[in-house]
Coordinates of C-alpha atoms in Angstrom, one line a residue:
Chain A
A231 CA -5.4 40.4 -14.2
P232 CA -4.1 36.9 -13.4
L233 CA -6.6 34.4 -12.3
P234 CA -6.6 33.8 -8.6
R235 CA -5.2 30.3 -7.9
G236 CA -5.8 27.7 -5.3
P237 CA -8.5 27.5 -2.8
V238 CA -8.4 31.1 -2.0
L239 CA -11.3 31.6 -4.3
S240 CA -13.9 29.7 -2.5
A241 CA -12.3 29.0 0.9
A242 CA -14.2 31.9 2.5
P243 CA -17.6 31.7 0.9
V244 CA -18.6 35.3 0.1
P245 CA -22.4 35.6 0.1
L246 CA -23.3 35.7 -3.6
S247 CA -25.1 38.9 -4.5
A248 CA -28.7 38.2 -5.3
G249 CA -29.6 39.4 -8.8
W250 CA -32.8 40.7 -10.1
L251 CA -35.5 38.5 -11.7
P252 CA -36.0 39.0 -15.4
A253 CA -39.1 40.8 -16.4
L254 CA -39.6 38.6 -19.4
H255 CA -39.2 34.8 -18.9
F256 CA -38.2 32.8 -21.8
V257 CA -41.2 30.9 -23.1
R258 CA -40.4 27.2 -22.9
R259 CA -41.2 25.8 -26.2
G260 CA -41.1 22.3 -27.4
S261 CA -40.9 19.5 -24.8
K262 CA -41.4 19.8 -21.1
A263 CA -38.6 20.4 -18.6
V264 CA -38.0 16.7 -17.8
T265 CA -37.7 14.5 -20.8
R266 CA -36.6 10.9 -21.4
H267 CA -34.2 12.1 -24.1
W268 CA -31.4 14.6 -23.6
K269 CA -33.3 17.9 -24.1
A270 CA -31.4 20.3 -26.4
M271 CA -30.2 23.3 -24.4
H272 CA -30.6 26.9 -25.5
F273 CA -27.5 28.2 -27.0
Q274 CA -27.0 30.8 -24.3
R275 CA -27.2 28.0 -21.8
Q276 CA -24.7 26.0 -23.7
K277 CA -22.3 28.9 -23.6
L278 CA -22.9 29.3 -19.9
M279 CA -22.2 25.6 -19.3
A280 CA -19.0 25.9 -21.4
V281 CA -17.8 28.9 -19.5
T282 CA -18.5 27.5 -16.1
E283 CA -16.7 24.2 -16.6
Y284 CA -14.3 22.8 -14.0
L285 CA -10.7 23.7 -14.5
A286 CA -8.3 21.4 -12.7
P287 CA -5.4 23.0 -10.8
R288 CA -2.0 22.9 -12.6
P289 CA 0.9 23.0 -10.1
A290 CA 4.1 24.7 -11.3
I291 CA 6.0 21.4 -11.2
P292 CA 4.0 18.5 -12.6
P293 CA 3.8 15.7 -9.9
R294 CA 5.4 13.2 -12.2
C295 CA 8.6 15.3 -12.3
L296 CA 8.9 15.2 -8.5
P297 CA 10.7 12.3 -6.8
P298 CA 8.2 9.6 -6.0
K299 CA 6.9 9.6 -2.4
R300 CA 8.1 6.5 -0.7
E301 CA 5.5 5.2 1.6
T302 CA 7.3 4.2 4.8
V303 CA 6.7 0.7 5.8
E304 CA 5.4 0.5 9.4
E305 CA 7.6 -1.6 11.6
D306 CA 4.9 -2.5 14.0
N307 CA 5.2 -6.1 12.8
G308 CA 5.7 -8.0 16.0
Y309 CA 7.2 -10.9 14.1
A310 CA 9.8 -8.7 12.5
R311 CA 10.7 -7.3 15.9
L312 CA 11.1 -10.8 17.3
L313 CA 13.4 -11.9 14.4
R314 CA 15.4 -8.8 14.9
R315 CA 15.9 -9.5 18.6
Q316 CA 17.0 -13.0 17.7
V317 CA 19.6 -11.7 15.3
E318 CA 20.9 -9.2 17.8
E319 CA 21.2 -12.0 20.3
V320 CA 23.1 -14.1 17.8
F321 CA 25.6 -11.3 17.2
R322 CA 26.0 -10.8 20.9
D323 CA 26.4 -14.3 22.1
N324 CA 28.6 -16.0 19.6
R325 CA 32.3 -15.4 19.1
M326 CA 32.5 -16.7 15.6
I327 CA 30.0 -15.7 12.9
A328 CA 30.6 -16.8 9.4
V329 CA 28.4 -15.5 6.6
C330 CA 27.9 -17.9 3.7
Q331 CA 25.9 -17.7 0.6
C332 CA 23.6 -20.6 0.4
N333 CA 22.3 -21.9 -2.9
S334 CA 19.5 -24.3 -3.1
M335 CA 20.5 -27.9 -2.4
P336 CA 18.7 -31.1 -1.8
N337 CA 17.2 -31.5 1.6
D338 CA 19.3 -34.5 2.4
D339 CA 22.5 -32.6 1.8
M340 CA 21.2 -29.8 3.9
V341 CA 20.5 -32.3 6.8
M342 CA 24.0 -33.8 6.4
M343 CA 25.6 -30.4 6.5
K344 CA 23.6 -29.5 9.6
K345 CA 24.7 -32.8 11.2
Y346 CA 28.4 -32.1 10.4
F347 CA 28.2 -28.7 11.9
R348 CA 26.3 -29.9 14.9
K349 CA 29.2 -32.3 15.7
H350 CA 31.5 -29.3 16.1
N351 CA 28.9 -27.4 18.0
I352 CA 28.3 -24.9 15.2
E353 CA 24.8 -23.7 14.6
I354 CA 23.3 -22.7 11.2
K355 CA 20.9 -19.8 11.2
F356 CA 18.8 -18.8 8.3
V357 CA 18.3 -15.1 8.1
L358 CA 16.1 -12.8 6.1
N359 CA 18.0 -10.0 4.5
E360 CA 15.5 -7.2 5.3
I361 CA 15.8 -8.0 9.0
V362 CA 19.5 -8.4 9.1
R363 CA 20.2 -5.3 7.1
H364 CA 18.1 -3.3 9.5
V365 CA 19.9 -4.7 12.5
L366 CA 23.3 -4.3 11.1
S367 CA 22.8 -0.8 9.9
Q368 CA 22.1 0.3 13.5
S369 CA 24.9 -1.7 15.1
K370 CA 28.6 -1.5 14.7
Y371 CA 28.8 -4.2 12.1
K372 CA 28.0 -1.8 9.2
N373 CA 30.8 -3.3 7.1
L374 CA 29.0 -6.6 6.9
L375 CA 26.0 -5.0 5.1
P376 CA 27.3 -5.6 1.6
L377 CA 27.4 -9.3 2.3
F378 CA 23.7 -9.7 2.8
V379 CA 22.4 -9.5 -0.7
T380 CA 21.1 -12.9 -1.7
R381 CA 20.2 -16.1 0.2
N382 CA 22.4 -16.2 3.2
I383 CA 23.1 -18.4 6.2
L384 CA 25.0 -17.7 9.3
L385 CA 27.3 -20.3 10.9
V386 CA 27.6 -19.3 14.5
S387 CA 29.6 -20.9 17.3
R388 CA 31.2 -20.0 20.6
E389 CA 34.5 -21.7 19.9
M390 CA 36.8 -21.0 17.0
K391 CA 36.4 -23.9 14.7
V392 CA 37.5 -22.2 11.5
K393 CA 39.4 -25.2 10.2
E394 CA 36.4 -27.4 10.5
V395 CA 34.1 -24.9 8.9
L396 CA 36.5 -24.6 5.9
R397 CA 36.8 -28.3 5.6
V398 CA 33.1 -28.9 5.6
L399 CA 32.4 -26.1 3.2
K400 CA 35.0 -27.4 0.8
G401 CA 33.0 -30.5 0.5
I402 CA 29.7 -28.6 -0.2
P403 CA 29.8 -26.7 -3.5
Q404 CA 26.5 -25.0 -2.9
V405 CA 27.6 -23.0 0.2
N406 CA 30.2 -20.4 -0.3
L407 CA 31.9 -18.5 2.5
L408 CA 31.6 -14.8 2.0
G409 CA 33.1 -13.4 5.2
A410 CA 33.2 -13.8 8.9
C411 CA 33.1 -11.8 12.1
I412 CA 35.4 -13.5 14.6
D413 CA 35.9 -11.9 18.0
N414 CA 34.5 -8.6 16.7
T415 CA 36.9 -8.6 13.8
I416 CA 35.5 -8.6 10.4
L417 CA 37.5 -10.9 8.1
S418 CA 37.1 -11.5 4.4
R419 CA 37.3 -15.0 2.8
Q420 CA 41.1 -14.6 2.5
G421 CA 41.4 -13.4 6.0
V422 CA 39.5 -16.5 7.2
E423 CA 41.8 -18.8 5.3
N424 CA 44.8 -17.1 6.8
F425 CA 43.3 -17.3 10.2
A426 CA 42.8 -21.0 9.7
K427 CA 46.4 -21.4 8.8
L428 CA 47.6 -19.8 12.0
P429 CA 49.0 -22.1 14.6
P430 CA 46.8 -22.7 17.7
L431 CA 46.8 -20.2 20.5
E432 CA 49.2 -22.0 22.9
A433 CA 51.9 -22.5 20.2
A434 CA 51.5 -18.9 19.1
Q435 CA 51.9 -17.8 22.7
G436 CA 54.9 -20.0 23.1
Q437 CA 56.5 -18.6 20.0
T438 CA 56.0 -15.0 21.1
V439 CA 57.4 -15.7 24.5
G440 CA 60.4 -17.4 22.9
A441 CA 60.9 -14.6 20.5
L442 CA 60.7 -12.1 23.3
A443 CA 62.9 -14.1 25.6
L444 CA 65.6 -14.6 23.0
L445 CA 67.3 -11.2 23.6
P446 CA 67.3 -11.4 27.4
S447 CA 68.8 -14.8 27.2
Q448 CA 71.6 -13.4 25.1
M449 CA 71.9 -10.4 27.2
S450 CA 74.0 -12.1 29.9
S451 CA 76.4 -13.6 27.5
L452 CA 76.7 -10.3 25.6
L453 CA 77.4 -8.4 28.8
Q454 CA 79.9 -10.9 30.0
G455 CA 81.6 -11.3 26.6
G456 CA 83.9 -8.3 27.0
P457 CA 85.3 -9.0 30.5
T458 CA 85.7 -12.7 29.6
H459 CA 87.7 -11.8 26.5
L460 CA 89.8 -9.5 28.6
T461 CA 90.5 -12.1 31.3
A462 CA 91.4 -14.6 28.6
L463 CA 93.8 -12.2 27.0
L464 CA 95.3 -11.4 30.4
D465 CA 95.7 -15.1 31.2
Q466 CA 97.5 -15.6 28.0
H467 CA 99.7 -12.6 28.7
I468 CA 100.6 -14.0 32.1
H469 CA 101.3 -17.4 30.6
R470 CA 103.6 -15.8 28.1
L471 CA 105.4 -13.8 30.7
Q472 CA 105.9 -16.9 32.8
A473 CA 106.9 -18.9 29.9
G474 CA 109.2 -16.1 28.8
E475 CA 111.0 -16.3 32.2
T476 CA 111.5 -20.0 32.1
G477 CA 111.9 -20.0 28.3
S478 CA 114.9 -17.7 28.4
L479 CA 116.7 -20.6 30.2
A480 CA 115.2 -23.3 27.9
E481 CA 113.5 -23.2 24.5
P482 CA 112.3 -19.9 23.0
S483 CA 108.7 -19.0 23.5
P484 CA 107.7 -18.0 19.9
A485 CA 107.3 -21.7 19.3
H486 CA 104.7 -21.8 22.1
S487 CA 103.3 -18.3 21.9
P488 CA 101.4 -18.8 18.6
G489 CA 100.3 -22.1 19.9
A490 CA 99.1 -20.5 23.2
H491 CA 96.7 -18.3 21.3
Chain B
G843 CA 26.2 -8.3 -7.8
P844 CA 29.3 -6.2 -7.2
G845 CA 27.5 -3.0 -6.4
G846 CA 25.6 -4.6 -3.6
V847 CA 22.4 -4.2 -5.7
A848 CA 19.5 -5.8 -3.9
V849 CA 18.2 -8.7 -5.8
P850 CA 14.4 -8.8 -5.4
R851 CA 13.2 -11.8 -3.7
A852 CA 10.4 -12.8 -1.3
G853 CA 10.8 -11.0 2.0
L854 CA 9.1 -11.5 5.3
K855 CA 5.5 -12.7 5.0
K856 CA 3.2 -10.0 6.4
Y857 CA 0.2 -11.6 8.0
I858 CA -2.9 -9.5 7.7
L859 CA -5.6 -9.9 10.2
P860 CA -9.0 -11.1 8.8
P861 CA -11.6 -8.4 8.6
D862 CA -13.7 -7.7 11.6
Y863 CA -17.4 -8.3 11.1
S864 CA -18.4 -7.8 14.7
G865 CA -20.8 -4.8 14.4
I866 CA -23.0 -6.2 11.7
V867 CA -26.7 -6.8 12.5
F868 CA -28.5 -9.2 10.2
P869 CA -32.2 -8.5 9.4
E870 CA -34.7 -11.4 9.9
K871 CA -34.9 -12.2 6.2
T872 CA -31.6 -11.9 4.4
K873 CA -33.1 -12.1 0.9
L874 CA -34.9 -9.2 -0.8
K875 CA -38.5 -8.9 -0.1
F876 CA -40.9 -9.6 -3.0
M877 CA -42.4 -6.4 -4.3
D878 CA -46.0 -6.3 -5.5
K879 CA -46.8 -5.1 -9.0
V880 CA -49.8 -3.2 -7.7
P881 CA -50.0 -1.6 -4.3
A882 CA -52.3 -3.2 -1.7
V883 CA -54.8 -0.3 -2.0
P884 CA -54.6 0.5 -5.7
K885 CA -55.2 4.1 -6.6
V886 CA -58.5 4.5 -8.3
K887 CA -57.9 8.0 -9.3
R888 CA -55.5 8.5 -12.1
E889 CA -52.9 11.1 -11.3
P890 CA -51.0 13.6 -13.5
R891 CA -47.5 12.7 -14.6
Y892 CA -45.5 14.8 -12.1
L893 CA -42.2 14.3 -13.7
R894 CA -40.6 16.5 -11.1
D895 CA -40.3 13.3 -9.0
I896 CA -37.4 12.4 -11.3
R897 CA -35.8 15.8 -11.5
G898 CA -33.0 17.0 -9.3
P899 CA -31.1 15.4 -6.4
S900 CA -32.7 12.9 -4.1
R901 CA -33.5 13.9 -0.5
E902 CA -34.2 10.5 0.9
A903 CA -32.2 7.3 1.1
T904 CA -28.9 9.1 0.3
D905 CA -26.9 7.3 3.0
F906 CA -26.3 3.8 4.1
I907 CA -28.5 2.4 6.9
Q908 CA -27.7 -1.2 7.5
G909 CA -25.6 -2.6 4.7
Q910 CA -22.0 -1.8 3.7
Y911 CA -22.4 -1.8 -0.1
G912 CA -25.2 -0.7 -2.4
I913 CA -26.3 0.6 -5.7
L914 CA -26.3 4.4 -6.1
A915 CA -28.5 6.0 -8.8
L916 CA -26.7 8.6 -10.8
G917 CA -29.7 9.7 -12.8
G918 CA -33.5 9.9 -12.4
G919 CA -35.9 7.3 -13.6
Y920 CA -38.8 5.0 -12.9
L921 CA -38.5 1.5 -11.7
H922 CA -41.3 -0.9 -12.6
W923 CA -42.1 -4.4 -11.4
G924 CA -39.8 -6.0 -14.0
H925 CA -36.8 -4.1 -12.7
F926 CA -37.7 -5.1 -9.1
E927 CA -37.9 -8.7 -10.1
M928 CA -34.6 -8.5 -12.0
I929 CA -32.9 -7.0 -9.0
R930 CA -34.4 -9.4 -6.5
L931 CA -33.6 -12.5 -8.5
T932 CA -30.1 -11.5 -9.6
I933 CA -29.1 -10.6 -6.0
A934 CA -30.8 -13.7 -4.5
H935 CA -29.1 -15.9 -7.0
N936 CA -25.6 -14.6 -6.5
M937 CA -25.5 -13.9 -2.8
D938 CA -24.9 -16.3 0.1
P939 CA -28.0 -16.0 2.4
K940 CA -26.1 -17.2 5.4
N941 CA -23.4 -14.6 5.3
M942 CA -24.9 -11.7 3.4
F943 CA -28.1 -9.8 3.5
A944 CA -29.8 -7.3 1.2
I945 CA -32.5 -4.7 1.8
W946 CA -34.6 -2.5 -0.4
R947 CA -34.1 1.3 -0.2
V948 CA -36.9 2.1 -2.6
P949 CA -40.6 1.5 -1.9
A950 CA -42.8 -0.8 -4.0
P951 CA -44.3 0.7 -7.1
Y952 CA -46.9 3.3 -6.0
K953 CA -47.2 5.8 -8.8
P954 CA -49.8 4.8 -11.5
V955 CA -48.8 5.2 -15.1
T956 CA -51.6 5.4 -17.7
R957 CA -51.3 4.1 -21.2
K958 CA -53.8 4.6 -24.0
S959 CA -54.5 1.6 -26.1
L960 CA -52.3 1.3 -29.2
G961 CA -53.3 2.6 -32.5
H962 CA -55.9 5.2 -31.4
R963 CA -56.0 8.8 -32.2
M964 CA -55.4 11.6 -29.7
G965 CA -58.2 12.5 -27.5
G966 CA -60.9 10.6 -25.6
G967 CA -59.7 11.4 -22.2
K968 CA -56.8 10.0 -20.1
G969 CA -56.1 6.4 -20.6
P970 CA -56.6 3.7 -17.9
I971 CA -53.8 2.8 -15.4
D972 CA -51.4 0.5 -17.1
H973 CA -48.9 -0.2 -14.4
Y974 CA -47.2 1.2 -11.3
V975 CA -43.7 2.6 -10.9
T976 CA -41.4 4.0 -8.3
A977 CA -39.7 7.3 -8.9
V978 CA -35.9 7.4 -8.2
K979 CA -34.0 10.6 -8.2
S980 CA -30.2 10.9 -8.6
G981 CA -28.1 10.2 -5.5
R982 CA -30.5 7.7 -4.1
L983 CA -29.6 4.2 -3.0
V984 CA -31.7 1.5 -4.6
V985 CA -30.6 -1.6 -2.6
E986 CA -28.2 -2.2 0.2
V987 CA -26.1 -5.3 0.6
G988 CA -24.2 -6.2 3.7
G989 CA -22.9 -9.0 5.9
R990 CA -19.7 -10.9 6.2
C991 CA -18.4 -10.2 2.7
E992 CA -16.1 -7.8 0.9
F993 CA -16.8 -5.3 -1.8
E994 CA -15.0 -7.4 -4.4
E995 CA -17.3 -10.3 -3.8
V996 CA -20.4 -8.2 -4.1
K997 CA -19.3 -6.0 -7.0
P998 CA -19.8 -8.5 -9.9
F999 CA -23.5 -9.1 -9.4
L1000 CA -24.2 -5.5 -8.4
T1001 CA -22.6 -4.4 -11.7
Q1002 CA -24.8 -6.9 -13.5
V1003 CA -27.9 -5.4 -11.9
V1004 CA -26.7 -1.8 -12.6
Q1005 CA -26.3 -2.4 -16.3
K1006 CA -29.9 -3.3 -16.6
L1007 CA -31.4 -0.4 -14.7
P1008 CA -33.2 2.3 -16.6
F1009 CA -31.0 5.1 -15.2
P1010 CA -27.2 5.2 -14.8
A1011 CA -26.1 3.7 -11.5
V1012 CA -23.0 2.4 -9.9
P1013 CA -22.2 -0.2 -7.2
I1014 CA -20.7 1.6 -4.3
S1015 CA -19.5 0.9 -0.7
R1016 CA -19.6 3.2 2.3
D1017 CA -16.0 4.2 1.8
G1018 CA -16.6 4.8 -1.9
L1019 CA -19.5 7.1 -1.1
R1020 CA -17.5 9.0 1.4
E1021 CA -14.7 9.3 -1.1
M1022 CA -17.0 10.5 -3.8
R1023 CA -18.4 13.2 -1.6
R1024 CA -14.9 14.2 -0.5
E1025 CA -13.8 14.5 -4.1
E1026 CA -16.8 16.7 -5.0
E1027 CA -15.9 19.0 -2.1
E1028 CA -12.3 19.1 -3.2
K1029 CA -13.2 19.9 -6.8
K1030 CA -15.4 22.7 -5.6
L1031 CA -12.5 24.1 -3.6
N1032 CA -9.7 23.8 -6.1
N1033 CA -11.6 24.8 -9.1
Q1034 CA -9.4 27.3 -11.0
N1035 CA -12.3 28.7 -12.9
P1036 CA -13.5 31.9 -11.2
W1037 CA -16.9 31.7 -13.0
T1038 CA -19.2 29.1 -11.5
F1039 CA -22.7 28.4 -12.6
E1040 CA -23.9 29.1 -9.1
R1041 CA -22.3 32.5 -9.0
I1042 CA -23.6 33.5 -12.4
V1043 CA -27.1 32.3 -11.7
T1044 CA -27.5 33.8 -8.2
A1045 CA -26.2 37.2 -9.4
N1046 CA -28.1 36.9 -12.7
M1047 CA -25.0 37.9 -14.6
L1048 CA -25.7 38.9 -18.2
G1049 CA -29.4 38.3 -17.7
M1050 CA -28.7 34.5 -17.8
R1051 CA -31.9 33.7 -15.8
K1052 CA -33.8 34.6 -19.0
Y1053 CA -32.6 31.3 -20.4
L1054 CA -32.5 29.3 -17.2
S1055 CA -35.2 27.8 -15.0
P1056 CA -35.8 28.9 -11.3
Y1057 CA -34.8 25.3 -10.5
D1058 CA -31.3 26.0 -11.8
L1059 CA -30.8 28.1 -8.7
R1060 CA -31.1 24.9 -6.7
F1061 CA -29.5 22.5 -9.2
K1062 CA -26.5 24.7 -10.0
G1063 CA -25.9 23.3 -13.4
R1064 CA -25.4 19.7 -12.2
Y1065 CA -28.8 18.5 -13.2
W1066 CA -30.5 18.8 -16.6
G1067 CA -33.9 17.1 -16.8
K1068 CA -33.5 13.7 -15.3
F1069 CA -29.8 13.6 -16.0
F1070 CA -27.1 14.1 -13.5
L1071 CA -23.9 15.7 -14.8
K1072 CA -21.2 14.2 -12.7
H1073 CA -18.3 16.0 -14.4
R1074 CA -19.6 19.4 -13.5
V1075 CA -18.7 21.2 -10.3

């Protein structure tokens, strides 16, 4: 019969049946019961000890074959919550957010860079990846997640100063632009450069208006083109008829008619 | 890298709160009391050996009283004055009396041990009292240490003491003791062997009680003489 497994065996302690006392006790020979040395056991007792040894449970799947249990990190950390709130605020308040990879650079250079950006009203924010990733994964900016791998900084501002950003970053080799989120549009590095090359808003608006207004401006001339041509032709015809009447008396009109055209 | 593989680097610093030592009561004297070699009223009458005060599990001083860490005896034995001095001096030397305290959990030596003079033949009556000892059974706490300290601070010198004791012992904390007891219960429950010592002895299967002592009903195969068999269930 298969051995019963698990705690079923001793979970409900069945009262052990009392046995009978032996009529003949084994005479204890040799040393007393309690000795300073390890007293040799009777062979029967040794066999009993061997039989009643502890057998550890063996589950069907050994625990090392199962996927490791990830202990969930508690997010009760108030400091982490504060930082997350700050990141959310940043994403909400600013129109332009540029994500850059920041390598280590001398402190003086860092201060200069901050100064240049401050002049254009751009702030630099140092962010910890584990916080930003958590915030982004729960917001709509999921596509920005692959950018936050190594040391990153965020350049945030309310105005669109892409040209200045690119200019400053060109002078600093340690900071590389990875991508940007401008007006809730995610742009890659190429996109940012293209965006910088675009003309300013007023000029673009003027261009679109001009392009749109081109056709209507031509519309009146197009519509009037047919009747004007007809009137011109009729005028010519009248001239020719009149010239024909008077020309029959004087010089022939063919000399004038090609010239009248 | 191009897969978006997370490069391991230092994350947010997690500030852990310092441990809370509010509920700790310090005794008047933080160091261990000096134990006499001979009790104040020495026993005039010599007493038989009574080795049963070493045998089996201890019934007193099995749980913590005041301290948080202690030395747990895992075997029976006698502690004489030399052991007491060793414990007292080692602990006093290594602990900080302002922030830690230690208390005895064993009484001063009370049991007289007789010795016959060397080189004489057997006979001539019982020898005179040589020294006094305290009996310690397995599972008893010898000393308790507590205060504004962690187990890791206390463990080195307790291990030093433990190695010099005449019986096997282990430095332990409150949590450690609880954990040990819990593991024992768990082992008893998830033992896959249907044959346990207790079951065989109480039912006297195969007439095993012929080879076992009536004390084995109580000790259930975990104690043999003064030894405590920790690996057995």
